[in-house]
PDB file of C-alpha atoms and ligand atoms in Angstrom:
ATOM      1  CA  UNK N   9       0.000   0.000   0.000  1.00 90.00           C
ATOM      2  CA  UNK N  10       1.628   3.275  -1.116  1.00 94.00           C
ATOM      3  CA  UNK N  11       0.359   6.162   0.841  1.00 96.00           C
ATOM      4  CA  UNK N  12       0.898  10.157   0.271  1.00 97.00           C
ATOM      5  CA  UNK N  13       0.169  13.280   1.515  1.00 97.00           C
ATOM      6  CA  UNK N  14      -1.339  16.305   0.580  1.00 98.00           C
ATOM      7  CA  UNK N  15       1.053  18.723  -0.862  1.00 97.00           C
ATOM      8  CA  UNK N  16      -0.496  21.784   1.099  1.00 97.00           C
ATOM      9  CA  UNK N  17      -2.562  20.199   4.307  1.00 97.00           C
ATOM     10  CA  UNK N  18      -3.220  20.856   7.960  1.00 96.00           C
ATOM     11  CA  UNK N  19      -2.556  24.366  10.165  1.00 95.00           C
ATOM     12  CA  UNK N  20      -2.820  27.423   8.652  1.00 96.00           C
ATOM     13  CA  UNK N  21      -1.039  30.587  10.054  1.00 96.00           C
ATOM     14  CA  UNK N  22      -4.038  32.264  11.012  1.00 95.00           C
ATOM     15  CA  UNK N  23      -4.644  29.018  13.238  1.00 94.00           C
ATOM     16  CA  UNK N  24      -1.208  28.906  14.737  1.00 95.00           C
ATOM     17  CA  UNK N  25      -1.062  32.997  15.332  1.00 96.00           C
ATOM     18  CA  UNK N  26      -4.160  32.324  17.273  1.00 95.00           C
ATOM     19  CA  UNK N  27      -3.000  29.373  19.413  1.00 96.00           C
ATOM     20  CA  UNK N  28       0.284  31.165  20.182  1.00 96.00           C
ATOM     21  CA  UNK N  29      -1.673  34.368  21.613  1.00 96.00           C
ATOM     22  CA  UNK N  30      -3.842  32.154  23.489  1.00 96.00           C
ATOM     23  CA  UNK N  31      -1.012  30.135  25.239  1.00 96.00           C
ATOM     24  CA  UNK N  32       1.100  33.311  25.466  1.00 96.00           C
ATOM     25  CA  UNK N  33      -1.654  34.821  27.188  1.00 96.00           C
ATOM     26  CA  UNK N  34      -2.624  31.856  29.445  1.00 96.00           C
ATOM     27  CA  UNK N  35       1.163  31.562  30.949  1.00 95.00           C
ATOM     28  CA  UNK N  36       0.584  34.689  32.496  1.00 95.00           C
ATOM     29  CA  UNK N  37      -3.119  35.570  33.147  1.00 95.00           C
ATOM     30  CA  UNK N  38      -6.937  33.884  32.858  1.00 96.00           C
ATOM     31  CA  UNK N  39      -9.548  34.655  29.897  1.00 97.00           C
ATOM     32  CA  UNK N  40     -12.072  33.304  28.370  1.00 97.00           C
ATOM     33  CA  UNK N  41     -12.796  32.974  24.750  1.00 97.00           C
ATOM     34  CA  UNK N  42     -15.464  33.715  23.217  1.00 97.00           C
ATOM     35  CA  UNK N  43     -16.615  30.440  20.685  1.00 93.00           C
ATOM     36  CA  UNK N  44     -14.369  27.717  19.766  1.00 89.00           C
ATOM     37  CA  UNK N  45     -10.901  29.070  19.598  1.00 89.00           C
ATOM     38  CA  UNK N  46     -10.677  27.038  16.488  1.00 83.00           C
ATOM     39  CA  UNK N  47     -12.984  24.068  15.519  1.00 83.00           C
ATOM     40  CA  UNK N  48     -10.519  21.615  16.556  1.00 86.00           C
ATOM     41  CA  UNK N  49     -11.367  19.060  20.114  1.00 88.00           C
ATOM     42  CA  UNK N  50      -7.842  18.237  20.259  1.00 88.00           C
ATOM     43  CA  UNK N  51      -6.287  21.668  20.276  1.00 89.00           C
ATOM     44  CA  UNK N  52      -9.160  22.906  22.157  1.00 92.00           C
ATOM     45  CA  UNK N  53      -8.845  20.460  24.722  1.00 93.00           C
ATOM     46  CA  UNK N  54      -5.032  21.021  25.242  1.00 92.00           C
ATOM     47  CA  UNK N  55      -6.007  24.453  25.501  1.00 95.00           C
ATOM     48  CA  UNK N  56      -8.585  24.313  28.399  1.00 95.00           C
ATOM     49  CA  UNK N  57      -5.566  21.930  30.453  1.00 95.00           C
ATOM     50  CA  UNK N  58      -3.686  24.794  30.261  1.00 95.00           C
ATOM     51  CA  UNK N  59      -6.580  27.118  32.183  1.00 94.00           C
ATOM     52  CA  UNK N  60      -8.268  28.570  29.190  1.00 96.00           C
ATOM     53  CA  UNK N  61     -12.054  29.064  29.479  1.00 97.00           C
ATOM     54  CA  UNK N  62     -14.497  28.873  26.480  1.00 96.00           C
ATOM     55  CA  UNK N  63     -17.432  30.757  26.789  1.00 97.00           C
ATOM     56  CA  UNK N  64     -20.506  29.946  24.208  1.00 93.00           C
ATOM     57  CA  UNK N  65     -22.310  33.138  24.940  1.00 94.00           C
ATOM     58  CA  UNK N  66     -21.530  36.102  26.597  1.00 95.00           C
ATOM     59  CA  UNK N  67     -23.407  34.660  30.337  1.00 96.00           C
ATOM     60  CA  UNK N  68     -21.195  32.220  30.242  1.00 97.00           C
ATOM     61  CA  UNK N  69     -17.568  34.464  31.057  1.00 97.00           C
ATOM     62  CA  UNK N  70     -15.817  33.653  33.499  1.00 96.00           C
ATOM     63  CA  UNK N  71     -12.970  36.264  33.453  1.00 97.00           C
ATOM     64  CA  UNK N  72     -12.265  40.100  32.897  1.00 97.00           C
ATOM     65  CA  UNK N  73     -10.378  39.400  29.588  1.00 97.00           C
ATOM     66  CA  UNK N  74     -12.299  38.006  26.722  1.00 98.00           C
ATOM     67  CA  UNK N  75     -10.411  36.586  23.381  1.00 97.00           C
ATOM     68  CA  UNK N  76     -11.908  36.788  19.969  1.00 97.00           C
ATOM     69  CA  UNK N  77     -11.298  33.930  17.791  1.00 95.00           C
ATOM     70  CA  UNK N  78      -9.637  33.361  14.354  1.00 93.00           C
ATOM     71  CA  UNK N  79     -12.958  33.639  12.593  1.00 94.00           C
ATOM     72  CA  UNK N  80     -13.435  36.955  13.779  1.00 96.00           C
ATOM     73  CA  UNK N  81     -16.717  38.959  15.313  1.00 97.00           C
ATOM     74  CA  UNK N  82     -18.706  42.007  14.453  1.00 97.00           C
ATOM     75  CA  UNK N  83     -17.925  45.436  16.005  1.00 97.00           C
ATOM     76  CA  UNK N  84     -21.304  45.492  17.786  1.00 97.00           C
ATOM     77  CA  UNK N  85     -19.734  42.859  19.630  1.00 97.00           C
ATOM     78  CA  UNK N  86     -16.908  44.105  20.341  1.00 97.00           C
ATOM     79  CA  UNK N  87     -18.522  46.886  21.406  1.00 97.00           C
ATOM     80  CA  UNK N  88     -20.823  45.121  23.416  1.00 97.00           C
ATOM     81  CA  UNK N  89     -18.140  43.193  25.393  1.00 97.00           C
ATOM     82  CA  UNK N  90     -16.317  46.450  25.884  1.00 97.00           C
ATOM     83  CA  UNK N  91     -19.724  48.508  27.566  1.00 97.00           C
ATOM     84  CA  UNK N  92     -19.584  45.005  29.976  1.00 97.00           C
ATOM     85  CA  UNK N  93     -16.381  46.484  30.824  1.00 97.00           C
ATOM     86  CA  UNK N  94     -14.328  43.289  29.550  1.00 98.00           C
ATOM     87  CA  UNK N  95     -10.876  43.926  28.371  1.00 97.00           C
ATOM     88  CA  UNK N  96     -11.234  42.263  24.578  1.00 98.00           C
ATOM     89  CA  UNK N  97      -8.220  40.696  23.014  1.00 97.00           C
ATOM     90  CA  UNK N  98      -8.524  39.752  19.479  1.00 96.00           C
ATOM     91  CA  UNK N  99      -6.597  37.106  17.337  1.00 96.00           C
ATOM     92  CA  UNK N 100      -9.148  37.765  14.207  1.00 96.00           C
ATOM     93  CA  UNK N 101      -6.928  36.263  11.222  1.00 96.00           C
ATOM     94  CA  UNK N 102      -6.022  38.828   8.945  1.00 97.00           C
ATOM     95  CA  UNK N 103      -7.813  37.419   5.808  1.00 97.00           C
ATOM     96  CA  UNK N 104     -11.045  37.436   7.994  1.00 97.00           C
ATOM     97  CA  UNK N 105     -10.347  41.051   8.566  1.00 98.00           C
ATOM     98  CA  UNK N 106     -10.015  41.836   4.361  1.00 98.00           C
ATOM     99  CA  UNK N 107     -13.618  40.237   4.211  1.00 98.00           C
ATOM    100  CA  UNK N 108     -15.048  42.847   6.658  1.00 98.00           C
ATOM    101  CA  UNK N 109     -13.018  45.752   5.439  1.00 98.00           C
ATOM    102  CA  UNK N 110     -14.080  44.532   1.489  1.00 98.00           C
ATOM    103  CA  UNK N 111     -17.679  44.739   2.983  1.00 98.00           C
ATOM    104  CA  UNK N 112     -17.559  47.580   4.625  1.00 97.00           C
ATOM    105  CA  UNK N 113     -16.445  49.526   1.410  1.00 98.00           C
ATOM    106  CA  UNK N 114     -19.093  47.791  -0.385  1.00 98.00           C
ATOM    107  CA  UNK N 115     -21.748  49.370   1.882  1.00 98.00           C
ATOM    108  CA  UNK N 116     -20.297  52.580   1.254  1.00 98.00           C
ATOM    109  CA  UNK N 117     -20.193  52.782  -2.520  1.00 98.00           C
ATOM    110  CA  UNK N 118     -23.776  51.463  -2.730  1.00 98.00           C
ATOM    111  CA  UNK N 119     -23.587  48.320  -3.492  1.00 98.00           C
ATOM    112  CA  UNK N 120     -25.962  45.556  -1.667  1.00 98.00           C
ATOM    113  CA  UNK N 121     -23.184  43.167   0.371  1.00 98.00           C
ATOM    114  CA  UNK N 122     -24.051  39.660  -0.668  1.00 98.00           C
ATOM    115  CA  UNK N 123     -21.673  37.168   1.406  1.00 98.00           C
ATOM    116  CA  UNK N 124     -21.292  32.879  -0.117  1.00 98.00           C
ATOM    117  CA  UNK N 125     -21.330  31.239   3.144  1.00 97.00           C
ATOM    118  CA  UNK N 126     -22.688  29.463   5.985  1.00 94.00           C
ATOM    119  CA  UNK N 127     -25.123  31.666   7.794  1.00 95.00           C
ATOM    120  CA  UNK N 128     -24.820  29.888  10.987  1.00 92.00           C
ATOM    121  CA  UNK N 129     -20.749  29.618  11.080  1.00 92.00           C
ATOM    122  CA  UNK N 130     -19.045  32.291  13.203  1.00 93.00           C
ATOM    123  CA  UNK N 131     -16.978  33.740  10.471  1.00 95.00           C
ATOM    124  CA  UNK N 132     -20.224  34.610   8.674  1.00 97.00           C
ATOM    125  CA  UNK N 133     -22.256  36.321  11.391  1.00 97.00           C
ATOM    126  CA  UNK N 134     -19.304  38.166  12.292  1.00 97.00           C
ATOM    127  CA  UNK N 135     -19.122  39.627   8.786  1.00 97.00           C
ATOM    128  CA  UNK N 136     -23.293  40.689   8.798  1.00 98.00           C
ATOM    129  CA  UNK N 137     -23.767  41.213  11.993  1.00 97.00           C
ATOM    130  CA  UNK N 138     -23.063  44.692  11.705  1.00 96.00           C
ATOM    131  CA  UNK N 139     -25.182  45.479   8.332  1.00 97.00           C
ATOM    132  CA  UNK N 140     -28.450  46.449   7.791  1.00 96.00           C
ATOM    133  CA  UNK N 141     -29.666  44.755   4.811  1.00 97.00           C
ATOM    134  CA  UNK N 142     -26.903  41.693   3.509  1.00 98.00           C
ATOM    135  CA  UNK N 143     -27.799  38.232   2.518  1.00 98.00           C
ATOM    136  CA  UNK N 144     -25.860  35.244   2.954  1.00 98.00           C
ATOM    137  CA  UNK N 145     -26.385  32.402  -0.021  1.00 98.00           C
ATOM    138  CA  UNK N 146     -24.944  29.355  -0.441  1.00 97.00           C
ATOM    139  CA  UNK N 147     -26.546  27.356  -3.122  1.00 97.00           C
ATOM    140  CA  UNK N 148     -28.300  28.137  -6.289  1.00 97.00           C
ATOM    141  CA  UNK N 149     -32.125  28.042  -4.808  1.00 98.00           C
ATOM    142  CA  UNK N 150     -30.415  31.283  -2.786  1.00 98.00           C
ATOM    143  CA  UNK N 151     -29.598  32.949  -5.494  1.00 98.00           C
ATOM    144  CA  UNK N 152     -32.911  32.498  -7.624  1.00 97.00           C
ATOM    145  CA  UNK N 153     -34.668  33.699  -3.975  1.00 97.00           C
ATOM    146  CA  UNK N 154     -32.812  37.192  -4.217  1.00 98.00           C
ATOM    147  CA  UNK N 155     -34.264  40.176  -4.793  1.00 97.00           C
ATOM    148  CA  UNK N 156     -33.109  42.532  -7.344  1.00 97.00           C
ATOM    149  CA  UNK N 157     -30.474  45.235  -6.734  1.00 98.00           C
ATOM    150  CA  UNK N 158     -29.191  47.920  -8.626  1.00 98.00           C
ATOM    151  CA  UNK N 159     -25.430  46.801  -7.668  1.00 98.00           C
ATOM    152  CA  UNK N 160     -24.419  43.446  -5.803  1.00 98.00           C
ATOM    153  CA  UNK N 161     -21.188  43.836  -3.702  1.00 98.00           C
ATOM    154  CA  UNK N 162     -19.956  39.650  -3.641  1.00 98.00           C
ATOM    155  CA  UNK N 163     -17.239  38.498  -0.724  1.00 98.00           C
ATOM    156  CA  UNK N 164     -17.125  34.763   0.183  1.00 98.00           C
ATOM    157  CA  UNK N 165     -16.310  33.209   3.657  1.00 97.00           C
ATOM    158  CA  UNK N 166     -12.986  32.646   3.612  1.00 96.00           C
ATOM    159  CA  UNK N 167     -13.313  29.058   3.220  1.00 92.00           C
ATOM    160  CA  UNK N 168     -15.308  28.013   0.641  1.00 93.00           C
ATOM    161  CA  UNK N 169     -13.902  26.320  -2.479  1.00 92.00           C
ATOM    162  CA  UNK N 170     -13.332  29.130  -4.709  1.00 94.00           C
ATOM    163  CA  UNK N 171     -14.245  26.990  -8.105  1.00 93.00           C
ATOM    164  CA  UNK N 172     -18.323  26.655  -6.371  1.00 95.00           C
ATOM    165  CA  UNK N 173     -17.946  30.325  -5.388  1.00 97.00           C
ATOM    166  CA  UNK N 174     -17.301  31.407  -9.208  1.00 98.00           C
ATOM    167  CA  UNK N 175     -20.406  29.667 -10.157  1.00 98.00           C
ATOM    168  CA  UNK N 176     -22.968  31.065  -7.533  1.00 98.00           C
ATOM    169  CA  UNK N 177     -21.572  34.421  -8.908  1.00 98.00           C
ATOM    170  CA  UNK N 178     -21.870  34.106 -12.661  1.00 98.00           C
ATOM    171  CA  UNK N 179     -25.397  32.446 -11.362  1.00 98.00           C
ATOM    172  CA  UNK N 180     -26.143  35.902 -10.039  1.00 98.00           C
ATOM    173  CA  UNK N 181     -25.054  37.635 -13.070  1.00 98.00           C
ATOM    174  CA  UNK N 182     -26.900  35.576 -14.989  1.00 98.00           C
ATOM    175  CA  UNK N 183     -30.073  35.519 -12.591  1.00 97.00           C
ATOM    176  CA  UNK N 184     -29.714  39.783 -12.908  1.00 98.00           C
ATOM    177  CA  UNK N 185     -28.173  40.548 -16.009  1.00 97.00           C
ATOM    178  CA  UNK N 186     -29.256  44.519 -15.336  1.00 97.00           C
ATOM    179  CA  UNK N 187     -27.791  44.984 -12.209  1.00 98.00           C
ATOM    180  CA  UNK N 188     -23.918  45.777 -11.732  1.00 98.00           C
ATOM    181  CA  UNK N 189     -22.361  42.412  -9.554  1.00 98.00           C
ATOM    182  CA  UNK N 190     -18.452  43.296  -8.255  1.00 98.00           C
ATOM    183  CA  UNK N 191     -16.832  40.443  -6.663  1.00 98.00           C
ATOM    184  CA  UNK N 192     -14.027  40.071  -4.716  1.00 98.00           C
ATOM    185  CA  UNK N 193     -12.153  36.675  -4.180  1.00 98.00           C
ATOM    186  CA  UNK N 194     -11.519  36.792  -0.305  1.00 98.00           C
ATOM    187  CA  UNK N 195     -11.123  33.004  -0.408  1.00 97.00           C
ATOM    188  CA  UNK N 196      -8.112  32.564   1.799  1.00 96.00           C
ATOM    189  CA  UNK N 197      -4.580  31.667   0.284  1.00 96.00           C
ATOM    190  CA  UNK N 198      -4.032  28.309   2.757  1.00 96.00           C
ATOM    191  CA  UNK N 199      -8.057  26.887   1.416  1.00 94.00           C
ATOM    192  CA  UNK N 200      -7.033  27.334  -2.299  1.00 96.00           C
ATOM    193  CA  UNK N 201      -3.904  25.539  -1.364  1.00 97.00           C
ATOM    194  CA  UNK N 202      -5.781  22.803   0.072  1.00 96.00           C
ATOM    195  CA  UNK N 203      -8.385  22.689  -2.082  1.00 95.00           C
ATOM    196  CA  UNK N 204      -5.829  22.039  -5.153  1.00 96.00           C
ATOM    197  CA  UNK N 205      -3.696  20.007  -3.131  1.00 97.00           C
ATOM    198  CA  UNK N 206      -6.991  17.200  -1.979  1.00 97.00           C
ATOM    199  CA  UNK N 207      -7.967  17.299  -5.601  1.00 97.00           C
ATOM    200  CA  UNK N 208      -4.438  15.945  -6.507  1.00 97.00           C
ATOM    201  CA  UNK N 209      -4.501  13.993  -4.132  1.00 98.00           C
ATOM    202  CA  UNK N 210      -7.823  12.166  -4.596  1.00 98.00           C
ATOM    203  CA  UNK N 211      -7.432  12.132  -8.616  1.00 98.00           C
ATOM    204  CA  UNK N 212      -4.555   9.316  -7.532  1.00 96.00           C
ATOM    205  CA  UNK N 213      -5.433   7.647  -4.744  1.00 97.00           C
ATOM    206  CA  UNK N 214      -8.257   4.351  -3.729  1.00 97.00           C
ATOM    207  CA  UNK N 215      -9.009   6.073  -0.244  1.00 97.00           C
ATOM    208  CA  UNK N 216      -8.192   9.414   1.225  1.00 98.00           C
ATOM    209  CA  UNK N 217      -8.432   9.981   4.671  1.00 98.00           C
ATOM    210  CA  UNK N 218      -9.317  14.001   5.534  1.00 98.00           C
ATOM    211  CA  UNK N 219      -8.525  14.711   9.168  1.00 97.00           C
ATOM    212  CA  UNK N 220     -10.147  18.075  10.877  1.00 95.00           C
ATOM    213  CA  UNK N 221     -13.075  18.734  13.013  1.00 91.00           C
ATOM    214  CA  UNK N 222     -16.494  17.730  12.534  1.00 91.00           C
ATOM    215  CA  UNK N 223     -17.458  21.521  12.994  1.00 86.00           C
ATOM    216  CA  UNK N 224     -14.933  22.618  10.603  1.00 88.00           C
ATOM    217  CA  UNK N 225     -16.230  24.377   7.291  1.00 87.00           C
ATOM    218  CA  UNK N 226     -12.608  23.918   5.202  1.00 91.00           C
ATOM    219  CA  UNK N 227     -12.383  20.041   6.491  1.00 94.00           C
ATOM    220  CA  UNK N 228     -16.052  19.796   5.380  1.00 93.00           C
ATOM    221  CA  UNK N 229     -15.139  21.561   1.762  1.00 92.00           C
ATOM    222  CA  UNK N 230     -12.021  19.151   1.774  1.00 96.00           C
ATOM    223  CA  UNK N 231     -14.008  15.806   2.199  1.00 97.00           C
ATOM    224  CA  UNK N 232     -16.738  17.089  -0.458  1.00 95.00           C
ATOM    225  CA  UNK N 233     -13.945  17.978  -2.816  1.00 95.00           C
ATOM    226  CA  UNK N 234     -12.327  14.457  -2.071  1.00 97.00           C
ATOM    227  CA  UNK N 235     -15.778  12.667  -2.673  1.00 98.00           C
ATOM    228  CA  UNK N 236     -16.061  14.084  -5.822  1.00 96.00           C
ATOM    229  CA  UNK N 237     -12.578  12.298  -7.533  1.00 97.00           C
ATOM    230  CA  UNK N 238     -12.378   9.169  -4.807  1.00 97.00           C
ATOM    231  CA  UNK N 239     -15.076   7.064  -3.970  1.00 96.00           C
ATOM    232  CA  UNK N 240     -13.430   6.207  -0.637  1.00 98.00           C
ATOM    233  CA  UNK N 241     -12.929   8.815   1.556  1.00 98.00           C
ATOM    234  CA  UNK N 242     -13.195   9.030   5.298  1.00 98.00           C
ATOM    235  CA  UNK N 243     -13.635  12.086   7.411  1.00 98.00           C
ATOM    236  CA  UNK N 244     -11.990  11.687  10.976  1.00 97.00           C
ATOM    237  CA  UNK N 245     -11.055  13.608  13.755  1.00 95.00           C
ATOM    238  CA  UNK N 246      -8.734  11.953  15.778  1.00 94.00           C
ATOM    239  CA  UNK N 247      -6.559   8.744  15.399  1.00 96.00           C
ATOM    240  CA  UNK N 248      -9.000   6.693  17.478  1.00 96.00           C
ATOM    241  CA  UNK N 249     -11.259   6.953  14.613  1.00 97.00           C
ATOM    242  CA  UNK N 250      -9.522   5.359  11.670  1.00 96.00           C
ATOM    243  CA  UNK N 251     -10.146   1.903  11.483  1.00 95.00           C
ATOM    244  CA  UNK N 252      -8.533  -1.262   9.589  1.00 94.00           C
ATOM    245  CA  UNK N 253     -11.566  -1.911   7.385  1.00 94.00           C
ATOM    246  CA  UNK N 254     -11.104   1.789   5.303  1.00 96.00           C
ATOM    247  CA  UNK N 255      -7.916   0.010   3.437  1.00 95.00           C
ATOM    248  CA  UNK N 256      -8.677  -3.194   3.003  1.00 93.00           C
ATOM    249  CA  UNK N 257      -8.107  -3.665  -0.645  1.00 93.00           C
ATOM    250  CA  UNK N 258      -6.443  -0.087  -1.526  1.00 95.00           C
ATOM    251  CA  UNK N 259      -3.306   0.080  -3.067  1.00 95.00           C
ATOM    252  CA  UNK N 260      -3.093   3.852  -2.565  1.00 96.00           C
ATOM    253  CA  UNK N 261      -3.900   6.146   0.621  1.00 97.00           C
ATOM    254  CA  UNK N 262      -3.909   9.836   0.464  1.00 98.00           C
ATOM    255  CA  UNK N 263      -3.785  11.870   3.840  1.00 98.00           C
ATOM    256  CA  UNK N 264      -5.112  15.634   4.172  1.00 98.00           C
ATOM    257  CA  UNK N 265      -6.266  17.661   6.808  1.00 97.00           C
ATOM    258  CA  UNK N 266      -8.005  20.915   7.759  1.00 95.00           C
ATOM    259  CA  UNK N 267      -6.595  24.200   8.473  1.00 94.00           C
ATOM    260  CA  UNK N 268      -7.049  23.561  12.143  1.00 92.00           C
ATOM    261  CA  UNK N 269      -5.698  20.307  12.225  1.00 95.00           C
ATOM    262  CA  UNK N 270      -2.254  19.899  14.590  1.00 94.00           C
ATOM    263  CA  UNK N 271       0.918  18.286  13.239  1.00 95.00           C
ATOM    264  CA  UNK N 272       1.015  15.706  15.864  1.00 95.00           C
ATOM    265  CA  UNK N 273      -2.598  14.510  14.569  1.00 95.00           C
ATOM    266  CA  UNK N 274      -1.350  14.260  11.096  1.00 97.00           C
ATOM    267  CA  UNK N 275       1.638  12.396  12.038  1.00 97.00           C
ATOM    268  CA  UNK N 276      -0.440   9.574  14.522  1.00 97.00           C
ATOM    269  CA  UNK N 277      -2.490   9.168  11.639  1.00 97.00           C
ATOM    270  CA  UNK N 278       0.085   8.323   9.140  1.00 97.00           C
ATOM    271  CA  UNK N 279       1.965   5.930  11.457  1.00 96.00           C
ATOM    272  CA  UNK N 280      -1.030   4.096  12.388  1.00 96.00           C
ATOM    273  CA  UNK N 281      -1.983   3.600   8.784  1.00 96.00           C
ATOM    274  CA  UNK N 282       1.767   2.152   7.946  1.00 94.00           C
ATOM    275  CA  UNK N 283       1.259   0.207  10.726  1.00 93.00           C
ATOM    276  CA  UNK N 284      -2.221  -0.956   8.777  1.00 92.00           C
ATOM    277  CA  UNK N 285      -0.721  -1.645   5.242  1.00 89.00           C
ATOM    278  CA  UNK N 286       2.431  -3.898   7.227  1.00 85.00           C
ATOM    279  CA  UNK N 287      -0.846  -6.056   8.609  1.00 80.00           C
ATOM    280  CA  UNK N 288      -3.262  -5.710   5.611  1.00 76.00           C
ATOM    281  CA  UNK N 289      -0.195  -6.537   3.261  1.00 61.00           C
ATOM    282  CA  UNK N 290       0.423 -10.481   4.802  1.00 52.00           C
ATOM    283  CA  UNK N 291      -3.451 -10.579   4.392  1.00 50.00           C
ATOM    284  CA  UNK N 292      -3.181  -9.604   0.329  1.00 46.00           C
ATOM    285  CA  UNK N 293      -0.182 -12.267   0.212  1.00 41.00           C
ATOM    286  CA  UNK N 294      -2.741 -15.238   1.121  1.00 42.00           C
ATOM    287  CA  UNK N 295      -5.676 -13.904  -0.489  1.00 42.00           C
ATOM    288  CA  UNK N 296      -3.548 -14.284  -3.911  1.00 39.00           C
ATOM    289  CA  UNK N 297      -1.906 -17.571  -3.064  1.00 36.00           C
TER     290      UNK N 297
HETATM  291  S1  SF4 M   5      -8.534  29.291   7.189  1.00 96.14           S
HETATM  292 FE1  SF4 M   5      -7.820  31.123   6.114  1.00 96.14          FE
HETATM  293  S2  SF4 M   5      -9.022  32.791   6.973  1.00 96.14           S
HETATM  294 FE2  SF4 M   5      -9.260  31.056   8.374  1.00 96.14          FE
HETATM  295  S3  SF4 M   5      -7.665  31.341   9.913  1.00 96.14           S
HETATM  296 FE3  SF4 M   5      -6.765  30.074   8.319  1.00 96.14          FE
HETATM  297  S4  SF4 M   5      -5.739  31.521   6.906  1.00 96.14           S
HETATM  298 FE4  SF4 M   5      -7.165  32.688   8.186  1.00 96.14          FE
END
């Protein structure tokens, strides 16, 4: 069994600059964050042993410092945890912060903001939260349910494959072929790397094994791009979860992983699957004899 690896997979540095600030910041003082940190159990966990507090809602702080996470928040917010009196610290990745700024200029050259996401993932309710009129589409039904504008202003959530993204906006060009539509790619550099990288991968492999949280848009994105060139592919978390049965028969593993998947992860995974080919291989000997 041969078994490769994404060229491009796992951590991206908008990840790691958050879990640096959070551990720099927990060797010295308590905070909560506000959401998951990243969507990530392992690095989460590893996280709370070290002291730091997640907070699903604003009731739920514990401490006078709040942290902001990698996908970002609105200003209202911000604002809002700052009138509590909470000292806010933010590790918003950069690329999340070119998606509000991109919508923010939108707003004030006229143009109706239009944002190719999921409505319920933090990244994307950070980005509307503080508009007054927006809507959030993902598939094609969304698009034929708009109403018409003068001028659409496009952005994506950062993590969406950007190949689906161009579609849904030459389906709204298409849908209103009066109105002006100006997008702007603010698919981040690490998903497109990804993205390209898993459909490598999959083009050349019998299973593929994507490893990332189950609450993590890009893993999602990664195992539907998989699916699409490899019939076998396997979404799991941790190295508990990867079981003998996925390569019985394959010749050819790939391994990826999400943008908040740790090394260490990747690594267990690939060991325990060479130690599955040196059992599975004894097993293809007989089955030819
Ligand atoms: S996935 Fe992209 S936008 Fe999100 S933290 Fe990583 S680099 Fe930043």
């Amino acid at each position: 069994m041969r078994i490769f690896k994404a060229t491009h997979l796992g951590m991206c540095f908008g990840v790691r600059n958050a879990i640096t600030l959070a551990n720099k910041v927990a060797a010295t003082s308590q905070f909560s964050v506000l959401g998951e940190l990243v969507h990530n159990n392992i690095v989460l966990d590893e996280l709370r042993n070290k002291g730091v507090h997640f907070a699903n809602s604003f009731q739920e702080i514990r401490y006078d410092t709040v942290m902001i996470t990698a996908h970002g928040c609105s200003q209202k917010t911000i604002a809002s945890l700052q009138a509590r009196g909470y000292q806010v610290l933010q590790s918003t990745c950069p690329l999340v912060r070119y998606v509000h700024k991109t919508v923010r200029q939108f707003v004030e050259n006229g143009f109706h903001p239009v944002v190719i996401g999921r409505r319920d993932h933090s990244e994307v309710r950070g980005v509307v939260e503080d508009l007054d009129e927006y809507d959030v589409v993902l598939t094609a039904e969304d698009i034929f349910n708009l109403k018409e504008r003068e001028k659409y202003g496009v952005v994506s959530q950062t993590t969406q494959p950007i190949n689906y993204v161009l579609e849904l906006v030459n389906l709204l060009k298409n849908r209103f072929p009066n109105s002006e539509v100006c997008f702007v790619d603010t698919v981040c550099a690490p998903t497109k790397q990804r993205q390209d990288s898993a459909i490598e991968l999959a083009k050349q492999c019998d299973v593929v094994i994507v490893i990332g949280g189950r609450k993590s848009n890009n893993t999602k994105e990664l195992v539907n791009t998989c699916a699409i060139y490899c019939r076998r592919v396997y979404h799991i978390e941790n190295v508990d979860e990867l079981m003998l049965e996925y390569f019985i028969g394959a010749e050819t593993v790939g391994i990826t992983a999400g943008t908040s998947t740790p090394d260490e992860t990747i690594d267990l995974v690939e060991k325990k699957i060479r130690l599955f080919a040196d059992k599975l291989v004894p097993e293809a000997i007989i089955a030819a004899a």
